[in-house]
C-alpha positions as a printed NumPy array, in Angstrom:
array([[ 88.556, 140.753, -73.403],
       [ 90.845, 139.109, -70.539],
       [ 89.006, 137.945, -67.572],
       [ 90.473, 138.512, -64.314],
       [ 89.954, 136.143, -61.365],
       [ 91.186, 137.83 , -57.899],
       [ 91.488, 135.741, -54.798],
       [ 91.432, 137.963, -51.689],
       [ 91.078, 135.38 , -49.372],
       [ 94.084, 137.054, -47.236],
       [ 93.414, 140.035, -47.943],
       [ 92.011, 140.891, -44.112],
       [ 95.286, 139.714, -42.988],
       [ 97.503, 141.975, -45.086],
       [ 99.42 , 143.922, -42.026],
       [ 99.989, 147.239, -42.914],
       [ 96.171, 148.27 , -44.17 ],
       [ 98.385, 151.593, -45.21 ],
       [ 97.491, 152.323, -48.089],
       [ 95.117, 150.523, -48.648],
       [ 95.376, 147.258, -50.781],
       [ 94.178, 147.83 , -54.457],
       [ 92.168, 145.11 , -56.203],
       [ 91.711, 144.436, -59.927],
       [ 88.12 , 145.223, -59.73 ],
       [ 88.614, 149.125, -58.416],
       [ 90.404, 149.329, -62.23 ],
       [ 87.998, 147.082, -64.135],
       [ 84.981, 146.216, -62.516],
       [ 83.495, 144.752, -65.708],
       [ 85.688, 141.928, -66.043],
       [ 86.985, 141.3  , -62.709],
       [ 85.698, 137.842, -60.366],
       [ 86.632, 138.649, -56.896],
       [ 86.61 , 135.359, -54.388],
       [ 86.85 , 134.9  , -50.99 ],
       [ 86.06 , 132.257, -48.107],
       [ 85.985, 132.265, -44.491],
       [ 89.014, 129.758, -43.796],
       [ 91.681, 132.202, -43.767],
       [ 90.86 , 135.663, -41.722],
       [ 88.283, 133.818, -39.172],
       [ 90.427, 130.675, -39.275],
       [ 87.582, 128.285, -40.253],
       [ 89.795, 125.809, -42.347],
       [ 87.452, 123.125, -42.334],
       [ 84.163, 124.875, -42.784],
       [ 83.633, 125.296, -46.948],
       [ 82.081, 128.388, -47.917],
       [ 83.785, 130.584, -50.557],
       [ 81.913, 133.402, -52.272],
       [ 82.436, 134.721, -55.641],
       [ 81.028, 138.266, -56.501],
       [ 80.992, 138.306, -60.702],
       [ 80.99 , 141.588, -62.797],
       [ 77.522, 143.159, -63.448],
       [ 76.473, 142.881, -67.164],
       [ 76.534, 140.036, -69.916],
       [ 79.759, 138.734, -68.847],
       [ 78.67 , 138.444, -65.191],
       [ 75.357, 136.731, -66.441],
       [ 77.547, 134.029, -68.432],
       [ 79.542, 133.267, -66.05 ],
       [ 76.878, 132.632, -63.163],
       [ 75.103, 130.738, -65.34 ],
       [ 78.477, 128.208, -65.976],
       [ 79.151, 128.345, -62.601],
       [ 75.46 , 126.973, -61.33 ],
       [ 75.452, 124.88 , -63.937],
       [ 79.114, 123.097, -62.983],
       [ 78.329, 123.427, -59.044],
       [ 75.33 , 121.466, -59.901],
       [ 77.05 , 118.226, -60.698],
       [ 80.085, 119.005, -57.882],
       [ 78.219, 120.112, -54.705],
       [ 74.432, 120.002, -53.464],
       [ 74.371, 122.871, -51.105],
       [ 76.068, 124.14 , -48.26 ],
       [ 75.18 , 123.133, -45.129],
       [ 73.131, 124.984, -43.02 ],
       [ 74.791, 126.216, -40.081],
       [ 77.551, 127.098, -42.136],
       [ 75.257, 128.906, -44.382],
       [ 73.94 , 130.805, -41.267],
       [ 77.83 , 131.652, -39.823],
       [ 78.344, 132.807, -43.355],
       [ 75.477, 135.261, -43.512],
       [ 76.709, 136.476, -39.894],
       [ 80.673, 136.65 , -40.861],
       [ 79.993, 138.666, -44.17 ],
       [ 78.307, 141.026, -42.746],
       [ 81.08 , 141.922, -40.624],
       [ 79.523, 142.568, -37.379],
       [ 81.891, 144.865, -35.131],
       [ 82.742, 141.976, -32.875],
       [ 83.994, 139.931, -35.885],
       [ 86.033, 142.79 , -37.148],
       [ 87.528, 142.961, -33.706],
       [ 88.901, 139.376, -33.504],
       [ 89.812, 139.684, -37.28 ],
       [ 91.954, 142.547, -36.115],
       [ 93.699, 140.685, -33.224],
       [ 94.23 , 137.841, -35.684],
       [ 95.994, 140.119, -38.084],
       [ 98.536, 141.266, -34.969],
       [ 98.931, 138.347, -33.509],
       [ 99.953, 136.932, -36.972],
       [102.093, 139.793, -37.685],
       [103.886, 139.527, -34.501],
       [104.707, 135.414, -34.639],
       [105.856, 135.602, -38.216],
       [108.346, 138.242, -37.834],
       [109.906, 136.863, -34.63 ],
       [109.821, 133.4  , -37.034],
       [111.318, 135.451, -39.61 ],
       [114.113, 136.851, -37.873],
       [115.244, 133.793, -36.351],
       [115.471, 132.204, -40.1  ],
       [117.345, 135.385, -41.144],
       [119.757, 135.437, -37.871],
       [120.6  , 131.887, -38.921],
       [121.723, 133.033, -42.478],
       [118.761, 131.821, -43.939],
       [117.006, 134.195, -47.074],
       [113.735, 134.973, -45.906],
       [111.409, 137.611, -47.32 ],
       [109.715, 140.144, -44.909],
       [106.403, 138.716, -43.563],
       [103.439, 141.05 , -45.07 ],
       [100.345, 139.256, -44.459],
       [ 98.871, 136.083, -42.862],
       [100.375, 133.348, -41.523],
       [103.234, 131.708, -43.861],
       [106.676, 132.495, -44.858],
       [109.081, 130.946, -47.244],
       [112.802, 131.023, -46.561],
       [115.071, 130.233, -48.785],
       [118.293, 127.572, -47.539],
       [119.627, 128.203, -50.957],
       [122.945, 129.731, -49.003],
       [123.196, 126.53 , -47.265],
       [123.376, 124.557, -50.537],
       [126.604, 123.049, -50.165],
       [126.734, 122.465, -46.26 ],
       [123.419, 120.988, -46.276],
       [124.903, 118.65 , -49.196],
       [127.857, 117.658, -47.508],
       [126.563, 117.215, -43.96 ],
       [123.071, 115.912, -44.096],
       [123.081, 114.675, -47.761],
       [120.405, 116.954, -48.446],
       [120.515, 118.391, -52.3  ],
       [116.236, 118.901, -52.688],
       [113.634, 120.904, -51.359],
       [111.839, 117.602, -50.462],
       [114.85 , 116.154, -48.94 ],
       [115.102, 119.288, -46.63 ],
       [111.563, 118.507, -46.134],
       [112.03 , 115.086, -45.019],
       [115.002, 115.663, -42.695],
       [113.186, 118.514, -40.963],
       [110.177, 116.585, -39.998],
       [112.234, 113.082, -39.225],
       [115.254, 114.647, -37.541],
       [113.264, 117.834, -35.758],
       [109.576, 117.059, -35.757],
       [109.435, 119.966, -38.046],
       [106.292, 119.963, -40.404],
       [106.951, 121.991, -43.538],
       [106.232, 121.883, -47.21 ],
       [108.919, 122.273, -50.21 ],
       [108.436, 124.078, -52.837],
       [108.188, 121.791, -55.265],
       [104.485, 120.876, -54.479],
       [103.969, 124.537, -55.193],
       [105.474, 123.804, -58.878],
       [108.74 , 125.196, -58.332],
       [111.793, 122.608, -59.206],
       [112.836, 119.581, -56.611],
       [116.21 , 121.142, -56.445],
       [114.941, 124.77 , -55.219],
       [115.86 , 124.683, -51.308],
       [112.478, 127.287, -50.195],
       [110.23 , 125.897, -47.533],
       [106.302, 127.029, -46.655],
       [106.103, 127.262, -43.055],
       [103.339, 127.77 , -41.207],
       [103.25 , 129.915, -37.975],
       [ 99.697, 128.64 , -36.503],
       [100.742, 126.043, -34.43 ],
       [102.903, 128.024, -32.422],
       [100.036, 129.984, -30.908],
       [ 99.232, 127.203, -28.406],
       [ 98.044, 123.719, -27.878],
       [ 94.695, 124.229, -26.28 ],
       [ 91.89 , 126.671, -27.041],
       [ 93.112, 128.606, -23.696],
       [ 96.267, 129.361, -25.243],
       [ 95.489, 130.37 , -28.185],
       [ 92.424, 132.552, -26.797],
       [ 95.488, 134.024, -24.675],
       [ 97.337, 134.433, -27.901],
       [ 95.11 , 136.665, -29.72 ],
       [ 94.643, 138.831, -26.988],
       [ 97.874, 139.377, -25.639],
       [ 99.692, 142.704, -26.45 ],
       [102.9  , 141.239, -26.551],
       [102.218, 137.45 , -27.737],
       [105.709, 137.039, -28.126],
       [106.522, 136.834, -24.49 ],
       [103.725, 134.016, -23.745],
       [106.033, 131.127, -22.676],
       [104.273, 128.485, -25.202],
       [105.317, 130.905, -28.214],
       [108.644, 132.142, -26.779],
       [109.408, 128.521, -26.276],
       [108.312, 127.492, -29.902],
       [110.537, 130.467, -31.073],
       [114.043, 129.082, -29.402],
       [113.059, 125.366, -30.333],
       [113.277, 126.546, -34.242],
       [116.258, 128.534, -33.006],
       [117.734, 125.413, -32.04 ],
       [116.61 , 123.276, -35.073],
       [118.583, 126.105, -37.136],
       [121.876, 125.695, -34.776],
       [121.507, 121.986, -35.125],
       [120.96 , 121.649, -38.832],
       [124.046, 124.234, -39.47 ],
       [126.742, 122.627, -37.162]])
């Protein structure tokens, strides 16, 4: 009787599409709800349009009624222009599919380059597999951070990185981990450029890492980590 909710908002941003990513709906369609939205694959963070695919049958009908009942007390309707954009996007026309493909390649290249900088500095970081976030762990630096910088918590490290170097990250504690955990959520999106022209150039570049503004951002990460390690 367990209902599965599978949030697949990052599905289109998995770097290696082979083998195809399995979804719970492939194995238990009668009790799986799949959710997604436009904000990640199309970078439409402010366009609040999400969807939920409900299972066929009595369970889906019950959930549909409950969702409508709750939703009617929370929101009225998605704005008209966003509805039109969502209808276009969810039909997946070739030009949007191509853009998502370019986005996926850009995320992969930059995320892997950032991860390589953290790894080279001795920070533990899982290999990026999707999207535009990393989760480096400064645990190998724990004694050094405490003795040299007085940092003993994830929040303390995040504050130090921001105040000392202007590097904005989120500590693991905001995602439910213990305060003592030194993992950080690092987003790569700001490296793509400061202007629309730079971001479009990054999106279409065969080698985005070689673009001057991205290379400069990566060099800055190296500088910050080197200084933090002193």
